[in-house]
Each structure stands twice: as C-alpha cells, then as structure tokens.
Coordinates of C-alpha atoms in Angstrom, one line a residue:
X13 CA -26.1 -4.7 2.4
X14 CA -24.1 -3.7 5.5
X15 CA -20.5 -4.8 3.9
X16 CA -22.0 -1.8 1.4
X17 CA -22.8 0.5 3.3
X18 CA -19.3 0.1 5.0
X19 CA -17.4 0.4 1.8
X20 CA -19.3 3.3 0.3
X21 CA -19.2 5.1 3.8
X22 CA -15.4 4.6 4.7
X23 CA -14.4 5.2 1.1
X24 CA -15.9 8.7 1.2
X25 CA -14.8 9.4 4.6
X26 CA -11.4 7.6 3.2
X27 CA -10.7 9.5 0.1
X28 CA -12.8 13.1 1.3
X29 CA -9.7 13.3 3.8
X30 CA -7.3 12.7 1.0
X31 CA -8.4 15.0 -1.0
X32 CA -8.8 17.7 1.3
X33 CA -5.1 17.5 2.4
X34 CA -4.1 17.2 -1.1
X35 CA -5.9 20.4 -2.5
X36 CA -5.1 22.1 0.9
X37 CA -1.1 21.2 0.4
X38 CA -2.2 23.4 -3.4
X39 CA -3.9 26.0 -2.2
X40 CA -1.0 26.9 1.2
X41 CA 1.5 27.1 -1.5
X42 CA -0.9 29.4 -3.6
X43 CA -1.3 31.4 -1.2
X44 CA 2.7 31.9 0.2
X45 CA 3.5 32.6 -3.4
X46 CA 0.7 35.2 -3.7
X47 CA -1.7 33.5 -6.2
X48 CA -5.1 34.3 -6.1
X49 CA -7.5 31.5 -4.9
X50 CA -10.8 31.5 -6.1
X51 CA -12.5 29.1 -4.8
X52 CA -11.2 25.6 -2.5
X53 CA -13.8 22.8 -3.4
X54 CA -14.1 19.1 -1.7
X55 CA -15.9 17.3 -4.7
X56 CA -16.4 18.5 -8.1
X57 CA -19.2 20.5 -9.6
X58 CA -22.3 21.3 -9.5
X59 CA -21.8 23.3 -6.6
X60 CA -24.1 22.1 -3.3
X61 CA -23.0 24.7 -1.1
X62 CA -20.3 27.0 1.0
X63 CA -18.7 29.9 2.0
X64 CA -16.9 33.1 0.7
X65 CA -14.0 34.1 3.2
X66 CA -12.2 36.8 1.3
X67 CA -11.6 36.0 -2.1
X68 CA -11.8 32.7 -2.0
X69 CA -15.2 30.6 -2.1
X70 CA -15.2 27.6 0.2
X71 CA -17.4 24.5 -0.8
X72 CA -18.8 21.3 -1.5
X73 CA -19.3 20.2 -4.7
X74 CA -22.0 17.3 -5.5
X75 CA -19.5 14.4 -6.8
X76 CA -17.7 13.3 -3.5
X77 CA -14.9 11.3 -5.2
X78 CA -12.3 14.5 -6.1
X79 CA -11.8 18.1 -5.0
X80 CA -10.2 20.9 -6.4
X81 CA -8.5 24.4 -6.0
X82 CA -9.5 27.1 -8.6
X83 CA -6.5 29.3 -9.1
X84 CA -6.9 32.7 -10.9
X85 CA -5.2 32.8 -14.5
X86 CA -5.7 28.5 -14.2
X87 CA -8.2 28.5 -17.2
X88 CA -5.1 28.1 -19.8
X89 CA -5.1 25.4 -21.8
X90 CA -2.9 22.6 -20.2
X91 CA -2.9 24.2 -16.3
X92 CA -6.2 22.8 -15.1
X93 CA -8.6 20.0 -15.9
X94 CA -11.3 23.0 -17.8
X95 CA -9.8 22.8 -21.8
X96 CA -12.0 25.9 -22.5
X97 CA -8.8 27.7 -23.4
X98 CA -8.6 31.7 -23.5
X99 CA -8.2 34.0 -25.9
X100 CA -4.8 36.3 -26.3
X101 CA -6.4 39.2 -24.1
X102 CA -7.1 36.8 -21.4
X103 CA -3.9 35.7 -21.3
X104 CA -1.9 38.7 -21.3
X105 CA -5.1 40.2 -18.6
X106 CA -3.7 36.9 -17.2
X107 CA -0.1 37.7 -17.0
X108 CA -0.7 41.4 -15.3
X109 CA -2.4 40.4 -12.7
X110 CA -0.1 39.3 -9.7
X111 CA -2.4 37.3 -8.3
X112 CA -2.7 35.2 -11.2
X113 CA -1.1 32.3 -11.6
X114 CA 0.2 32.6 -15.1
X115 CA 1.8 35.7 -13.7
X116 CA 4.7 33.7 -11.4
X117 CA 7.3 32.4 -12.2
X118 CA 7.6 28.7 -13.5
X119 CA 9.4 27.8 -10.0
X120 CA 6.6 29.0 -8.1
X121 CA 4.1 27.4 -10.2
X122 CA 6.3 24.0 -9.7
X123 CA 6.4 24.2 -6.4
X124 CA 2.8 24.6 -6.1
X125 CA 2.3 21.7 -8.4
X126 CA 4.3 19.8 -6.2
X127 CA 3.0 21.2 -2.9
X128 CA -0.2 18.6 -3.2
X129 CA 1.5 15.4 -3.6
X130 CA 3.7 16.4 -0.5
X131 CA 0.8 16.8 1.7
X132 CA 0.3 13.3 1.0
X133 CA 3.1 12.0 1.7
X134 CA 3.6 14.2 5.1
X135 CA 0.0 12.8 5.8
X136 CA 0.8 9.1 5.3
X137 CA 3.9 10.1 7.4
X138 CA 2.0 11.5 10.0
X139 CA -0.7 9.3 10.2
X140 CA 1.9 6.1 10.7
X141 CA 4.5 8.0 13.1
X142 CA 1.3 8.6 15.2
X143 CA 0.2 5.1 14.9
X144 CA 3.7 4.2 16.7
X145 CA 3.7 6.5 19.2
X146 CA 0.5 5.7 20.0
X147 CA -1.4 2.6 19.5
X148 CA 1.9 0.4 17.7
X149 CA 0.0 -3.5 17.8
X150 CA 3.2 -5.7 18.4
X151 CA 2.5 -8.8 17.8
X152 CA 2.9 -11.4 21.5
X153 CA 4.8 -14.2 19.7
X154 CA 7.9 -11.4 18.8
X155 CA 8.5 -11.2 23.0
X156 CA 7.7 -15.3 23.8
X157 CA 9.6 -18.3 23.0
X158 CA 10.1 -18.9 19.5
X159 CA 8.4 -22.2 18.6
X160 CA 8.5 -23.2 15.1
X161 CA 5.2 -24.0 13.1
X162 CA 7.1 -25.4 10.0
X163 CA 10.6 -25.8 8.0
X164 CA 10.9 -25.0 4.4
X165 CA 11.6 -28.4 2.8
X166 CA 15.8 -28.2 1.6
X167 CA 16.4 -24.6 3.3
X168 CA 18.7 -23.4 5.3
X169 CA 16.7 -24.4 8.2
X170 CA 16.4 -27.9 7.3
X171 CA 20.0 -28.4 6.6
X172 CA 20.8 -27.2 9.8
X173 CA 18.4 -29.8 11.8
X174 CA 16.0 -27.5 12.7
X175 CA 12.3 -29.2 12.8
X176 CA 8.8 -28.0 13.2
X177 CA 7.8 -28.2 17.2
X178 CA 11.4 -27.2 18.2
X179 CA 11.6 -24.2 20.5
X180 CA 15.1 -22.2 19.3
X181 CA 16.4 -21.8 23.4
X182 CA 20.1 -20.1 21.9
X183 CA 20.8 -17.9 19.2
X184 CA 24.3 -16.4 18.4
X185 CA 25.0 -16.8 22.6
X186 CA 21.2 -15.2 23.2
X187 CA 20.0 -17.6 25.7
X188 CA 16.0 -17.9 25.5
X189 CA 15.8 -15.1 22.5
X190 CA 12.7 -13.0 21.0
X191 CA 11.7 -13.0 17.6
X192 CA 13.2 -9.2 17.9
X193 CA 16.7 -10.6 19.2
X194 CA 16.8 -13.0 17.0
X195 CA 16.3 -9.7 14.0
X196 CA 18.8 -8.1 15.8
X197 CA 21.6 -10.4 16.2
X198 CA 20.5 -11.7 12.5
X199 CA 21.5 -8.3 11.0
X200 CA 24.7 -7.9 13.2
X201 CA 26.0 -11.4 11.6
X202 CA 24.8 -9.8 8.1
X203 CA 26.7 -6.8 8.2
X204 CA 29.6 -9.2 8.4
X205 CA 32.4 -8.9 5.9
X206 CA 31.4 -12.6 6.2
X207 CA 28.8 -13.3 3.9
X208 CA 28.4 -16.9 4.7
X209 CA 28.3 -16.5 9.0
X210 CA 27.7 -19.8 10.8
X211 CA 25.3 -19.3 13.9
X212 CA 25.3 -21.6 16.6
X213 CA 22.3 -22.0 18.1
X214 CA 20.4 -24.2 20.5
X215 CA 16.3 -25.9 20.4
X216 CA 14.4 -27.5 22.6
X217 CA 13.2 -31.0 21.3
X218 CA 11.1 -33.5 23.2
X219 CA 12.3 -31.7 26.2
X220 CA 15.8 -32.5 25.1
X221 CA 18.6 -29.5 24.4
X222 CA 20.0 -30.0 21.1
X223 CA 23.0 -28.0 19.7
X224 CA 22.3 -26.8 15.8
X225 CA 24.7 -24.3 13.7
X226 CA 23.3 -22.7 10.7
X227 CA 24.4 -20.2 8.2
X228 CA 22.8 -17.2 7.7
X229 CA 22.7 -15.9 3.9
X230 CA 20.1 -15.3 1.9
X231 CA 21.0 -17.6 -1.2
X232 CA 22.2 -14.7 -3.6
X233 CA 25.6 -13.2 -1.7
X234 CA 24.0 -10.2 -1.0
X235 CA 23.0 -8.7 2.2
X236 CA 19.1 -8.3 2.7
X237 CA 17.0 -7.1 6.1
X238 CA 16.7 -9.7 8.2
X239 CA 13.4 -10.4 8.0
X240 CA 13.8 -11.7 4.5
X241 CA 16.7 -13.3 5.2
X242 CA 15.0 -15.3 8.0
X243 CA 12.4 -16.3 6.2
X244 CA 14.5 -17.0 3.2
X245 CA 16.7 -19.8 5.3
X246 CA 13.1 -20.9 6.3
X247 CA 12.1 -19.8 10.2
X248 CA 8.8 -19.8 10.4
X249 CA 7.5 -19.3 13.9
X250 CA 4.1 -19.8 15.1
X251 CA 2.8 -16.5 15.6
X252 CA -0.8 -17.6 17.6
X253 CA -1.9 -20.4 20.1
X254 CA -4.6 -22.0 17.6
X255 CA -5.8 -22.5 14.3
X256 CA -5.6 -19.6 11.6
X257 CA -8.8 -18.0 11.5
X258 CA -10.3 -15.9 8.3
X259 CA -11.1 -12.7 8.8
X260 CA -12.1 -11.7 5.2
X261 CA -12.3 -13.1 1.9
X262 CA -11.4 -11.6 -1.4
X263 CA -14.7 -11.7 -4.4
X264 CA -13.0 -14.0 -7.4
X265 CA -10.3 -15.6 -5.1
X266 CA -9.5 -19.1 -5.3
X267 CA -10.7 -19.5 -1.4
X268 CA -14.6 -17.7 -2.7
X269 CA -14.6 -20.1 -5.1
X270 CA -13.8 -23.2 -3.0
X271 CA -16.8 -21.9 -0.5
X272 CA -14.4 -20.4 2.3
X273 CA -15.9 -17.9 4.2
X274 CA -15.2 -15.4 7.1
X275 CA -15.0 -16.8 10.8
X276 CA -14.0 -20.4 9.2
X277 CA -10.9 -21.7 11.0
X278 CA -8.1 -23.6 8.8
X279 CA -7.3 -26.8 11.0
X280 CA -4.7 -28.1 8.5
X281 CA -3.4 -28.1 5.2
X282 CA -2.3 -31.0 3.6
X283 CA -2.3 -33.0 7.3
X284 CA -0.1 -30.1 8.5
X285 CA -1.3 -27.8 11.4
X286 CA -0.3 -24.4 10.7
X287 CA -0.5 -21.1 13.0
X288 CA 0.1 -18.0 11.3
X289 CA -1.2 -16.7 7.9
X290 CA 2.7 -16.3 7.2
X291 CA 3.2 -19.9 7.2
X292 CA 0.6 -20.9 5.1
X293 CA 1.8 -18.1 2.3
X294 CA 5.5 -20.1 2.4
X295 CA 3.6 -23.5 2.4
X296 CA 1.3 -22.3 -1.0
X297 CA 5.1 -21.3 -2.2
X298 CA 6.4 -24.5 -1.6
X299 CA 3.6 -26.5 -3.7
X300 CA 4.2 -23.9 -6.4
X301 CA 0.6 -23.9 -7.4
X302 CA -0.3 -27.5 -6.5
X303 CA -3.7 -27.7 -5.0
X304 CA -4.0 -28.3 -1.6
X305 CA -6.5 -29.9 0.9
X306 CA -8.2 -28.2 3.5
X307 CA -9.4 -29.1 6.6
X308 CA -12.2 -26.2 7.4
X309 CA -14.1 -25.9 10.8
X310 CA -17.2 -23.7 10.9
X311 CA -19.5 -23.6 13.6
X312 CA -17.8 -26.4 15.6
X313 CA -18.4 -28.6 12.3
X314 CA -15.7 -29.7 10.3
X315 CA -15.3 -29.9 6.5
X316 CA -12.8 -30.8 4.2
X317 CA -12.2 -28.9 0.8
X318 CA -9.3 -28.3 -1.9
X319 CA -8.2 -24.8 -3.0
X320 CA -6.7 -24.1 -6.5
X321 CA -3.9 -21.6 -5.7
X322 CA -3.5 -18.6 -8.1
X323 CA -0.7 -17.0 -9.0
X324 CA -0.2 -13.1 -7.8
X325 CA 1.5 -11.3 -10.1
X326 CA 1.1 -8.0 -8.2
X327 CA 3.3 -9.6 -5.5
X328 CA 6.9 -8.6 -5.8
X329 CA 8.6 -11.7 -7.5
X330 CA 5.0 -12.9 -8.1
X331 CA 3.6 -15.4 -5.2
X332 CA 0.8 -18.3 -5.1
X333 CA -2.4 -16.8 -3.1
X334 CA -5.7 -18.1 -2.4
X335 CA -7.1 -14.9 -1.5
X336 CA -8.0 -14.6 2.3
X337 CA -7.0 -12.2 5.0
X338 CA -6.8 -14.1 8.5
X339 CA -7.8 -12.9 11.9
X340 CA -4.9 -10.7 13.6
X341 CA -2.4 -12.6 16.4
X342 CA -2.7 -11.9 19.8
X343 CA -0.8 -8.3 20.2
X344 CA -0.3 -5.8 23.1
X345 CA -0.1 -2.5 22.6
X346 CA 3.7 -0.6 22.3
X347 CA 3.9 3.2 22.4
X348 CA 7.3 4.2 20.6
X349 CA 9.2 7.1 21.5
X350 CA 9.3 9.9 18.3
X351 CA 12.8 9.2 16.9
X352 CA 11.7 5.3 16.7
X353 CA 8.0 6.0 15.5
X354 CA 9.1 8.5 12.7
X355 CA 12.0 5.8 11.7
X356 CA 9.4 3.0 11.4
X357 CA 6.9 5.7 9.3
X358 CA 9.1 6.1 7.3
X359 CA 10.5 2.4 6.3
X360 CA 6.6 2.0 6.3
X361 CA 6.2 4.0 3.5
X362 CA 9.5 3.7 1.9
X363 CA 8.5 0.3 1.7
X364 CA 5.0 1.1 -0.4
X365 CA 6.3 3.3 -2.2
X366 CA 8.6 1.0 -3.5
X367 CA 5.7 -1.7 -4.1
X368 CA 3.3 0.9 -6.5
X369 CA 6.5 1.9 -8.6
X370 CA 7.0 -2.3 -8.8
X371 CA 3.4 -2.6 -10.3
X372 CA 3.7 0.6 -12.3
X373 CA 6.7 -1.1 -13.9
X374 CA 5.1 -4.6 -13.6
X375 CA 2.2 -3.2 -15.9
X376 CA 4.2 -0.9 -18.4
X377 CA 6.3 -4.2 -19.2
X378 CA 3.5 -6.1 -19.5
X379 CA 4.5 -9.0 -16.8
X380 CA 1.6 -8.0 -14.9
X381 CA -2.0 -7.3 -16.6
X382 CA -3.9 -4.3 -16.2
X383 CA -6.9 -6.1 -15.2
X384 CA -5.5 -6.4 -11.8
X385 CA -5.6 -2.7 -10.9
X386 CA -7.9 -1.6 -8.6
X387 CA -10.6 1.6 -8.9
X388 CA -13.1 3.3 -6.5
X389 CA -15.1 -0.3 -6.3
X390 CA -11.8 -1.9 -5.1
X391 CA -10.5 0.8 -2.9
X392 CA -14.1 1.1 -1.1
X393 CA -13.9 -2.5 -0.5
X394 CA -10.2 -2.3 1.1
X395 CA -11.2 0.6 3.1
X396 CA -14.2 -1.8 3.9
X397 CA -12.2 -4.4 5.0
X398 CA -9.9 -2.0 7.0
X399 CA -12.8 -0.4 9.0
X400 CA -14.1 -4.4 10.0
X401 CA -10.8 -5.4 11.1
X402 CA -10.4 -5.2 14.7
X403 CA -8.0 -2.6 16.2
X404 CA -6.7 -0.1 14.6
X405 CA -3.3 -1.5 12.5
X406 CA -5.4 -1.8 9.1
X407 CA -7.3 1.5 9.3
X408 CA -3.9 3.3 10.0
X409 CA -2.3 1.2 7.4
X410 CA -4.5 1.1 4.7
X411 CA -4.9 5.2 5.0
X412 CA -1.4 5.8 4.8
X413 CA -0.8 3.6 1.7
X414 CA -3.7 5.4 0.3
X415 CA -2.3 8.6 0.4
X416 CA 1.1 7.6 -0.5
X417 CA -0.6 6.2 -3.8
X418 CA -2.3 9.7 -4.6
X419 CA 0.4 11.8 -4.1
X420 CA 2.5 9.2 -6.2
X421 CA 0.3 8.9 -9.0
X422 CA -0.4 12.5 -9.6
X423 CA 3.4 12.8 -10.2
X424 CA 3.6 10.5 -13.0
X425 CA 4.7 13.0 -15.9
X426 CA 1.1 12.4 -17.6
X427 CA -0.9 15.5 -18.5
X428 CA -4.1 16.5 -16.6
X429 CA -2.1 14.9 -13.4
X430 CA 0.3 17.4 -11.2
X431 CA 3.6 15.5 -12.6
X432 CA 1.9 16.8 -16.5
X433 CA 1.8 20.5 -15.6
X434 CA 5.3 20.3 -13.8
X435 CA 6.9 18.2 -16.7
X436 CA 5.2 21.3 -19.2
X437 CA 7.1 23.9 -16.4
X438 CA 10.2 22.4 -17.0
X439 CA 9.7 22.0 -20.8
X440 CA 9.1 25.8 -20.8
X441 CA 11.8 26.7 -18.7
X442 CA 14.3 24.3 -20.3
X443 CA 12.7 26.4 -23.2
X444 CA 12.6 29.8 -22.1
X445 CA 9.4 30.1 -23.9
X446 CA 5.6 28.8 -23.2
X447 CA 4.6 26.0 -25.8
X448 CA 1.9 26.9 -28.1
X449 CA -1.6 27.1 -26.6
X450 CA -2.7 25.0 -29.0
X451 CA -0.6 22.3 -28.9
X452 CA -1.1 22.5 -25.2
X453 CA -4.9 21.9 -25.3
X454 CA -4.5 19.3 -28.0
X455 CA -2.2 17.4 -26.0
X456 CA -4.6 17.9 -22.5
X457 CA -7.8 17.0 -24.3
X458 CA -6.4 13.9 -25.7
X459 CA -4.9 12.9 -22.2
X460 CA -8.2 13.6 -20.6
X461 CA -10.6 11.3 -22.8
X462 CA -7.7 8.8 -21.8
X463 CA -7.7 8.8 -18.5
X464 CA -11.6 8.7 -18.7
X465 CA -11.3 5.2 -20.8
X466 CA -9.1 3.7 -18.3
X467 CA -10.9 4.4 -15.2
X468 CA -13.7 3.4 -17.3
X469 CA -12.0 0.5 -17.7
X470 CA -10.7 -0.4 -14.4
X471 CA -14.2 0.6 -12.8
X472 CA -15.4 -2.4 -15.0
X473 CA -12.9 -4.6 -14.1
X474 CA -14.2 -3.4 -10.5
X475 CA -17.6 -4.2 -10.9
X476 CA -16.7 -7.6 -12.8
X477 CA -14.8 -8.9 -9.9
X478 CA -18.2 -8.4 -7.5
X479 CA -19.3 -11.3 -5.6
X480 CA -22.9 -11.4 -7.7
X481 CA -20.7 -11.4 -10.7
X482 CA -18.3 -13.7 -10.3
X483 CA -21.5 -16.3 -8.9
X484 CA -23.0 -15.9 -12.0
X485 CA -19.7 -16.7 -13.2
X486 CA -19.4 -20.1 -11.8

C-alpha cells in the first residue's frame, strides 16, 4: 500500500509540474503574439475550481493527468482537442477578432504550437544544469585506484594481460590515474589519426608491477566516447567496496520471478564476485542469455537461486537483463561551475533524446513490440522508484527524461498532438489556403479515437505487468 501511495503521489506531483510548464510555455507565447487566453487549466474538465485575472480564467480541472490552455478562435476543427467544429459565421467572427487565434498568422500560430514542447525541453535543461551545479553525485571509485572487478572473456582487455584483482598504477604515462584520467587520456588517443593507438600501461598484481600495452579501438574503426570504448575493450572497474545490493525490482522481471527482492545482496554469480551493477550487465552479455546461478544473502542468510535472463529489446542494440536496479555506490557530492553543468545537461539529454527516437523507430519497424511501452501505471511506478532512491540523482533524472519525452512526443506530426496542428500550419501555408473544415475534423476525430485505443492499450499492458498479476500468472 505504501509503494502506492508513493507512485500515485509522485506521479501527480511528477506530471502536474509538467504540464503546467508545458501549457505555460502555450499560453506566454499566446500572449506575446496577442491571442486571447481564455482560460489556463491544470487537469481537464469538469472544472473544480479558480480564478479570473483579466480575461483569462485560472483553474483546476478534476482529472489531474493533463492540462490545457483555451485559446479564443481554438474551437476549429483540427486546432484543439473539442471536434465540435463552427459554423461559417464563427469562423469569419473568428478571423476579425485580433485576439483570436485563427486571426494570426500561421507563423505565429507555429510558434505557439511549438512554444510548449520547448518549455520542456528548457525545463529538463534546467532541472539537470541545476542538478550539476548543485548536488552532482560523483561516484568515489572515479577519484580512487582503479581495481578491476572483471575482464571480458577474448577483449581487448584480456589480450592485453589485464586480469580481474589488478589495480591499473599507469596509463598512457599517468602514474596512479582516476577513472576520469583514464576518460581523458582515452579520448586524446582517440582523436588520433591513429585509429589503432597502443597504450602502455602498468597494474599492480600480487604486489608485483607489471608492464601491459593495449590498443585502444572500439572493434568497428570508428571513433566512439570513451566510455563506450572502454567498456567495449572490456575495463570494468569495481565501482563499491562490497557485494551489489538491490535496491528495487521490476514486476514481471526475470529476478521477481526467481524470488529476488529489495535489500537482498548478490554475493556472486556463477562463483564470480562482482561489485558494480555495471559488471554484472557485461557478465549477463557475455552468457548471451544463459542462465546463471545466484548466490543471494538476505538477512545475514544465504541462498542460492538461478535467473533466466531476458532479452531487452528497448536497450539500444538490445541487451540481456534480469530486471533489478541496485543500490547507488558510495558518491560525494561535486558542485560544477555553469559552463560545465550546462555542458553535462545537455549531453544528458542529448543522450535521451536520442534513446526515445531509438524506441520510436524500434517500434515503427517492428524490432521492438509495443507491449513494452510504458503508460501512467508505468510512469507512476518509475517516479515511484525515483522518489525511494536515496539522494537525489534519480529524482533529478527521472524528471528531466520525463519532460524531454512530452515535449518530444507532442511533436510527432500526429493530429490532436502539437507536431499535428504545426504539420496542418505548414500544409496551409505551403498551400496558401486553409484545408477544408471538414476534412480537418474528419481527419482529428479519427486520430482522437486512436490515440484513446492505444493508451487504452498500453494502460492494459500497464496493469497486466502488476505484481498481483503477473503472481497469478505464475
């Protein structure tokens, strides 16, 4: 019951904060362009209660989930979410008014199509740049000694002699480097005209010094961040002192089903002790699917399972998972400077960005199924999760990417969403001439009862995946 209440509450808070930056980002631009607001609502009718400032009625509506601003001239077909259409009077009432909308020109009306989705993205890249600058979690192991928790079987790593316990004490001439040098010097050497750049390096191993060199490429001949090209050649450090811990665990997941649950501690897999959630994602890679053996300890008891790995096709390139989130590493806190936080904001949500369109495409092309979309049910238990996590990385995180999504998804060209009315605008103007009324309802009433069936759809697909559910299941 609590896990509940925690979804439903952050959820609201979650997605009322989106919503009210979306629709504000509408109604600013409305109101620079001289359009006539009506009335600026968080939640959609029946109205619960508000305020009239001007000519514009301020309020709350009764369904939480959505908000909306109510534009005068707006009630033509194919310019708000309504259909009720208007009659030829209306419309040319409409179009002599200057403070209706249908009275502006098509680039003003763009831009305030646009000016919602924006706010989105300003707010995701607000609320990570202030993240940085003021409470940026950097993981301890990235400023330690970098001791390796496992080699990738036949990589780079492994060719090179590296082995899982050595302590790398030399990197490219970087005596006793960080995780961060070692990023650093990493992407010097691939910026190379070199593609193929040997590193000497140097480990500690039994309390011995021993002198490695190793290439660093990524596989392909082309030139990657160095993270993935690390991780690639297979250096995986350990990121915490002891066992990976879980923190949460996903309803339906491989690890539900095999009995793991929140707090236990994974002491090995398959004999081998790792540290960092990292490691065992490479490891699951490595057995491409295999199942693998779990030693579990839970209250100072131990156990031993085995956990069917499932194949994530939402992952870029598609990954083996098991469907737990572990306990964050030991981290101190880093407060970035404005030119640095704004630059990591923004690869932050570069780097989302990128991931939705990947899925978008993923499910368009059918290599990915619908059926592992998310709705309200599965946002409200991210936002859940988020809220439980200690400090303050998830919540930060899991807001931004939020608000990224919504102001991506309402500019996909589809009608009802802010990317529809624009991709009409442009029509029209391309045009010089509005399309037929009719066909404009037509085409919004047939988009609407669509976009009803698939959130009916994926709210099923929600409530399917429950825990109760999927226990009836097994």
């Amino acid at each position: 019951m609590h896990t509940f209440l925690v979804d439903l509450i952050s959820v609201l808070i979650v997605l009322g904060i989106m919503v009210l930056v979306h629709e504000f980002g509408h109604f600013i631009a409305a109101k620079l362009c001289g359009v006539r607001v009506e009335q600026f609502s968080i939640g959609f009718p029946p109205r619960l209660f508000g305020i009239k400032i001007g000519e514009t009625d301020y309020c709350i509506g009764a369904t939480p989930l959505g908000g909306f601003v109510k534009m005068t001239g707006e009630s033509m077909p194919g310019e708000n979410l309504s259909l009720d259409g208007a009659d030829h009077e209306t419309i040319a009432a409409q179009k002599s008014d200057p403070g209706a909308l249908t009275s502006h020109p098509r680039w003003q009306r763009i831009i305030i199509g646009l000016a919602g989705p924006c706010a989105n993205f300003v707010l995701a890249l607000g609320l990570m740049t202030a993240f940085y600058m003021l409470h940026n979690e950097v993981p301890l192991y990235e400023d330690q000694a970098i001791k390796l928790d496992w080699v990738l079987p036949d990589s780079t790593a492994a060719v090179a002699g590296l082995q899982p316990g050595d302590t790398i004490v030399n990197f490219d001439g970087q005596e006793n480097p960080t995780w961060e040098q070692v990023y650093e010097h990493s992407a010097l050497n691939l910026q190379s005209q070199n593609m193929s750049h040997m590193v000497w390096l140097a480990v500690l191993r039994d309390g011995q010094r021993v002198p490695l060199k190793m290439t660093l490429a990524d596989g392909t001949g082309t030139t990657k961040s160095p993270e993935a090209a690390l991780d690639k050649i297979g250096l995986l450090p350990v990121i915490q002192p002891g066992p990976v811990v879980v923190n949460s665990v996903a309803s339906g997941s491989p690890a539900a089903a095999a009995g793991v649950q929140p707090g236990d501690a994974f002491v090995t897999i398959d004999g081998h002790a790792f540290h960092g959630t990292p490691t065992i994602i490479s490891y699951l890679q490595y057995r491409k699917g295999a199942p693998v053996t779990v030693e579990l300890s839970r209250g100072g008891k131990s156990s031993t399972i085995v956990v069917q790995p499932r194949l994530d096709a939402a992952t870029e390139g598609s990954a083996w998972r098991i469907g737990f989130t572990g306990t964050p590493p030991p981290s101190r806190v880093e407060q970035m400077p404005l030119p640095k936080a704004l630059a990591a904001s923004a690869k932050f949500n570069r780097e989302n960005s990128l991931l939705i369109l990947e899925v978008l495409k993923r499910v368009v092309t059918r290599r990915m199924s619908v059926s592992t979309l998310s709705g309200p049910i599965g946002i409200a238990q991210e936002t859940g999760m988020a809220a439980e996590t200690p400090g303050w990385e998830a919540k930060f995180k899991v807001m931004a990417a939020i608000s990224l999504n919504l102001g991506i998804l309402n500019l996909l060209p589809f009608p009802i969403l802010d990317g529809g009315m624009i991709l009409f605008l442009l029509i029209e103007s391309v045009l010089r001439h509005d399309i037929n009324i009719v066909i404009k309802e037509r085409i919004y009433q047939v988009a609407f009862v669509l976009i009803l069936v698939f959130a009916a759809y994926v709210i099923f697909n929600d409530i399917s995946k429950l825990p109760f559910l999927t226990h009836l299941k097994l």
